[in-house]
Tab-separated table of C-alpha atoms in Angstrom:
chain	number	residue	atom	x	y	z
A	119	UNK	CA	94.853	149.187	-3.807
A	120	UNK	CA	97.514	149.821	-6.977
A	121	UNK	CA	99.154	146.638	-7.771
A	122	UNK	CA	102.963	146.754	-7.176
A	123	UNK	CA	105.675	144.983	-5.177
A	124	UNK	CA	104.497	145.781	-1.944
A	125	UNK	CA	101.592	143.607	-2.499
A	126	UNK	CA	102.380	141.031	-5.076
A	127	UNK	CA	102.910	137.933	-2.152
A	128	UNK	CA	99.708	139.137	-0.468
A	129	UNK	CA	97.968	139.296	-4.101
A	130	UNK	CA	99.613	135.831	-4.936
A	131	UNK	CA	98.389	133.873	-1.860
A	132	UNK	CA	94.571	135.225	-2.997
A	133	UNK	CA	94.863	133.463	-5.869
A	134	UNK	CA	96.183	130.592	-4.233
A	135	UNK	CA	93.417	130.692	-1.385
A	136	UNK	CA	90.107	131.509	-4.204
A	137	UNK	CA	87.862	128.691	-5.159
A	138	UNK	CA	84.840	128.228	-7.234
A	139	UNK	CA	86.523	129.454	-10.506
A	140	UNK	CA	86.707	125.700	-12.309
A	141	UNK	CA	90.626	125.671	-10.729
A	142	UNK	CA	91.289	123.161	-7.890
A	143	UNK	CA	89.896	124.924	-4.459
A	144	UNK	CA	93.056	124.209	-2.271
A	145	UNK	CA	91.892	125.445	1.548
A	146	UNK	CA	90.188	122.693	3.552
A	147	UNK	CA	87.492	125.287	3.837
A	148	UNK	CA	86.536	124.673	0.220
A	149	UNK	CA	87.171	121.233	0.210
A	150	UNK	CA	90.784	121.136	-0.799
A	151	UNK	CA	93.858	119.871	1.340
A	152	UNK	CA	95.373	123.207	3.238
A	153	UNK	CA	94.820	124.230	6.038
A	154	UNK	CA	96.608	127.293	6.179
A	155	UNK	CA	97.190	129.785	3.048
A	156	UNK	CA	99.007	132.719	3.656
A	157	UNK	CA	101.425	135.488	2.776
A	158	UNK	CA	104.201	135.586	4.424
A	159	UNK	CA	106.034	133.504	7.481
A	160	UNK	CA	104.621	133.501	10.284
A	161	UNK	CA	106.565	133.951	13.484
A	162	UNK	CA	104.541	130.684	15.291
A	163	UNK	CA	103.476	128.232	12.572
A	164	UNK	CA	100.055	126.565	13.047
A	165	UNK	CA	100.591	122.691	14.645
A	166	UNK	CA	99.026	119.917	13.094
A	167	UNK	CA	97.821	121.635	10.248
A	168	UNK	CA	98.487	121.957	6.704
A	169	UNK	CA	100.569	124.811	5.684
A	170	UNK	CA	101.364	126.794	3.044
A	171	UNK	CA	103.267	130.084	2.907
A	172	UNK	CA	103.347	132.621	0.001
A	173	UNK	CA	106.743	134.780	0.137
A	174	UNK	CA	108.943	136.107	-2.426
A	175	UNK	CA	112.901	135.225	-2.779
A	176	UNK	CA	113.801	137.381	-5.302
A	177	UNK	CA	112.249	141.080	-6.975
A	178	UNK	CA	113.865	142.488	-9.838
A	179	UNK	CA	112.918	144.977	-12.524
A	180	UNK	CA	113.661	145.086	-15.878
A	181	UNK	CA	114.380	147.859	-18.483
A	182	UNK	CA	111.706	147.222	-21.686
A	183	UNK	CA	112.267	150.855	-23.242
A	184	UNK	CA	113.245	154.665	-22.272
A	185	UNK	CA	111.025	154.755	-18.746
A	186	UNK	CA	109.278	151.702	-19.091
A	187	UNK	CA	109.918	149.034	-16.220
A	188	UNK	CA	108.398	145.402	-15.770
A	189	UNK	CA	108.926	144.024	-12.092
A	190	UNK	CA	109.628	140.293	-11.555
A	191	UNK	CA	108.767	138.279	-8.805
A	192	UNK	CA	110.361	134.629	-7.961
A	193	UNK	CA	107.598	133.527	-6.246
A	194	UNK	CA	108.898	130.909	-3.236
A	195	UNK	CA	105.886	128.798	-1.446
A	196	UNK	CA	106.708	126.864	1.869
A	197	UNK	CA	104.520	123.755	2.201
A	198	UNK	CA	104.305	122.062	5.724
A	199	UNK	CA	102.358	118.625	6.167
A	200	UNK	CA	102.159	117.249	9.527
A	201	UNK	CA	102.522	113.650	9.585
A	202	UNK	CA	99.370	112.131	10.679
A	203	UNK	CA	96.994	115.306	9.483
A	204	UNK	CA	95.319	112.827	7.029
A	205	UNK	CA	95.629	109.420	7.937
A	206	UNK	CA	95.992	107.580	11.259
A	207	UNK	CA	98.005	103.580	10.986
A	208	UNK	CA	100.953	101.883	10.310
A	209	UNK	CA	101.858	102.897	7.281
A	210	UNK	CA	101.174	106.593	7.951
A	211	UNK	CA	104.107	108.130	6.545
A	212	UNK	CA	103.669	106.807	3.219
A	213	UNK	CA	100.215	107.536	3.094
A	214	UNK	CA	101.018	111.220	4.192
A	215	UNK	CA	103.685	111.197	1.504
A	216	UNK	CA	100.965	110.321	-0.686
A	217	UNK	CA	98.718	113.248	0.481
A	218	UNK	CA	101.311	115.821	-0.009
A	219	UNK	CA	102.152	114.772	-3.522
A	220	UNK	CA	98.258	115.221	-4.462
A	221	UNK	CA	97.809	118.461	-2.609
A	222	UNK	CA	101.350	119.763	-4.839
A	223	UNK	CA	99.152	117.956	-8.053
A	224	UNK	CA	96.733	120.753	-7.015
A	225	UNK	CA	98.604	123.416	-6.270
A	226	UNK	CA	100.404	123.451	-9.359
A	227	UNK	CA	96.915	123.168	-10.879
A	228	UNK	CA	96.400	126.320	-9.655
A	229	UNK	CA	99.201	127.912	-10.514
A	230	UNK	CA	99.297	126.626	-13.867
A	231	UNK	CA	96.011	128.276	-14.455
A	232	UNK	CA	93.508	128.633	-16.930
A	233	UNK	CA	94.596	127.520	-20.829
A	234	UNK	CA	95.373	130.970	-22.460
A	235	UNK	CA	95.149	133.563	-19.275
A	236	UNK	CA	97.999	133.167	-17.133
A	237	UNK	CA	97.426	135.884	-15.249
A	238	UNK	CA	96.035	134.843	-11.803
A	239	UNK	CA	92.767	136.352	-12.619
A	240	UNK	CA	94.519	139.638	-13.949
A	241	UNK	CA	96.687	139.771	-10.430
A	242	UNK	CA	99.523	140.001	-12.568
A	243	UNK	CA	100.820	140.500	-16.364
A	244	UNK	CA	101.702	136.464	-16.687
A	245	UNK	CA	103.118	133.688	-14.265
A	246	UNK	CA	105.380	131.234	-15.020
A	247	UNK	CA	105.233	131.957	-18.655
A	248	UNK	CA	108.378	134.990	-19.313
A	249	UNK	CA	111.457	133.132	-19.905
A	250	UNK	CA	114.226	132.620	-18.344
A	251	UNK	CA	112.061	130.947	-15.673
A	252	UNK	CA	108.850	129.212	-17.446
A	253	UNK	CA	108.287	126.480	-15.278
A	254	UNK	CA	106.762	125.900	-11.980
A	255	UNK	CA	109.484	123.760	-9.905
A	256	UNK	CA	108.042	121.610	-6.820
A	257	UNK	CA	111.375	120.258	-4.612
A	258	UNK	CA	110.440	118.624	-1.600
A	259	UNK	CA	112.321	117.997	1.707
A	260	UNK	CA	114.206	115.198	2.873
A	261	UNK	CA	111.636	112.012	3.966
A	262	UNK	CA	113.538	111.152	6.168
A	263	UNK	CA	114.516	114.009	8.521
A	264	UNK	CA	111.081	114.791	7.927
A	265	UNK	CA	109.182	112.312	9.444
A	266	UNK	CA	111.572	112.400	12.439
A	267	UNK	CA	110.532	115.840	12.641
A	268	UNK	CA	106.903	115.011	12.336
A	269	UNK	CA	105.998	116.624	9.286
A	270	UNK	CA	106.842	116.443	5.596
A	271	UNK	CA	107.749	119.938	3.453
A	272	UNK	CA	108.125	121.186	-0.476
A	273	UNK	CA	109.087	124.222	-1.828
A	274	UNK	CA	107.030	125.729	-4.793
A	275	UNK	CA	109.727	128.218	-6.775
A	276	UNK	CA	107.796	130.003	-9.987
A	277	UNK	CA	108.150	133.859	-11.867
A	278	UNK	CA	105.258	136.219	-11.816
A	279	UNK	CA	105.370	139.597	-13.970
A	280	UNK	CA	103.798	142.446	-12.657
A	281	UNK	CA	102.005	145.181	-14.921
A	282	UNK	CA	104.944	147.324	-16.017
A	283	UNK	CA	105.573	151.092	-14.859
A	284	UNK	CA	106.640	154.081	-16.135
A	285	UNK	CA	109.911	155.512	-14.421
């Protein structure tokens, strides 16, 4: 499979979903707190599970000389945690508020890397690490609306560079 915008989300949420490098393992599976990794929305999100989503907001490509190109990827994650998934008592939705903040601790573990590759395992030329956009930025949903609803949320926004081209 040639690496390339049609598969960068799909190549993303493997990193996101390996384990047993030294990183934080982040699938229940493996002993970490999600459920659910995957690229792309579904159209019926899993109940009572942790979720989180893999997609892609923006894709751009930039010029670096006569037919070179480098493609850009803001990376855009969608994290769903039921309230109640971890925890059962009275002070469940702090506790689940809790949960969700460590599981984003380990997440951004994981996206942070290793110190000195950046790469997601050579996935990709460097994440979160090409300026304008070097950070990894974690915003999370309203508590409130949320726990009406019955489950907390975050979104995970970060860059990836892709291996550049020749056009």
């Amino acid at each position: 499979m040639t690496n390339g915008p049609a598969n960068a989300v799909a190549r993303e949420a493997a990193w996101l979903a390996a384990h047993g490098d030294g990183l934080p393992a982040l699938l229940t599976a493996n002993g970490g707190p999600w459920d659910v990794i995957q690229a792309y929305m579904p159209r019926t999100p899993a109940a009572q599970k942790t979720q989180l989503y893999v997609l892609r907001r923006r894709w751009q490509t930039e010029r670096l000389s006569i037919g070179r190109r480098l493609p850009s990827y803001q990376m855009h994650l969608l994290a769903y945690w039921p309230i109640g998934a971890t925890t059962t008592g009275s002070q469940i939705a702090e506790t689940e508020q809790a949960a969700l903040d460590s599981a984003l601790a380990l997440l951004v573990q994981r996206i942070e890397g290793y110190v000195g590759d950046h790469s997601h395992g050579g996935r990709f030329l460097s994440v979160a690490e090409a300026p304008p956009s070097t950070t990894v930025a974690v915003e999370y949903g309203d508590p409130a609306q949320a726990i009406a609803a019955g489950f907390l949320s975050a979104t995970v926004t970060y860059s990836a560079d892709d291996q550049d081209y020749t056009a």
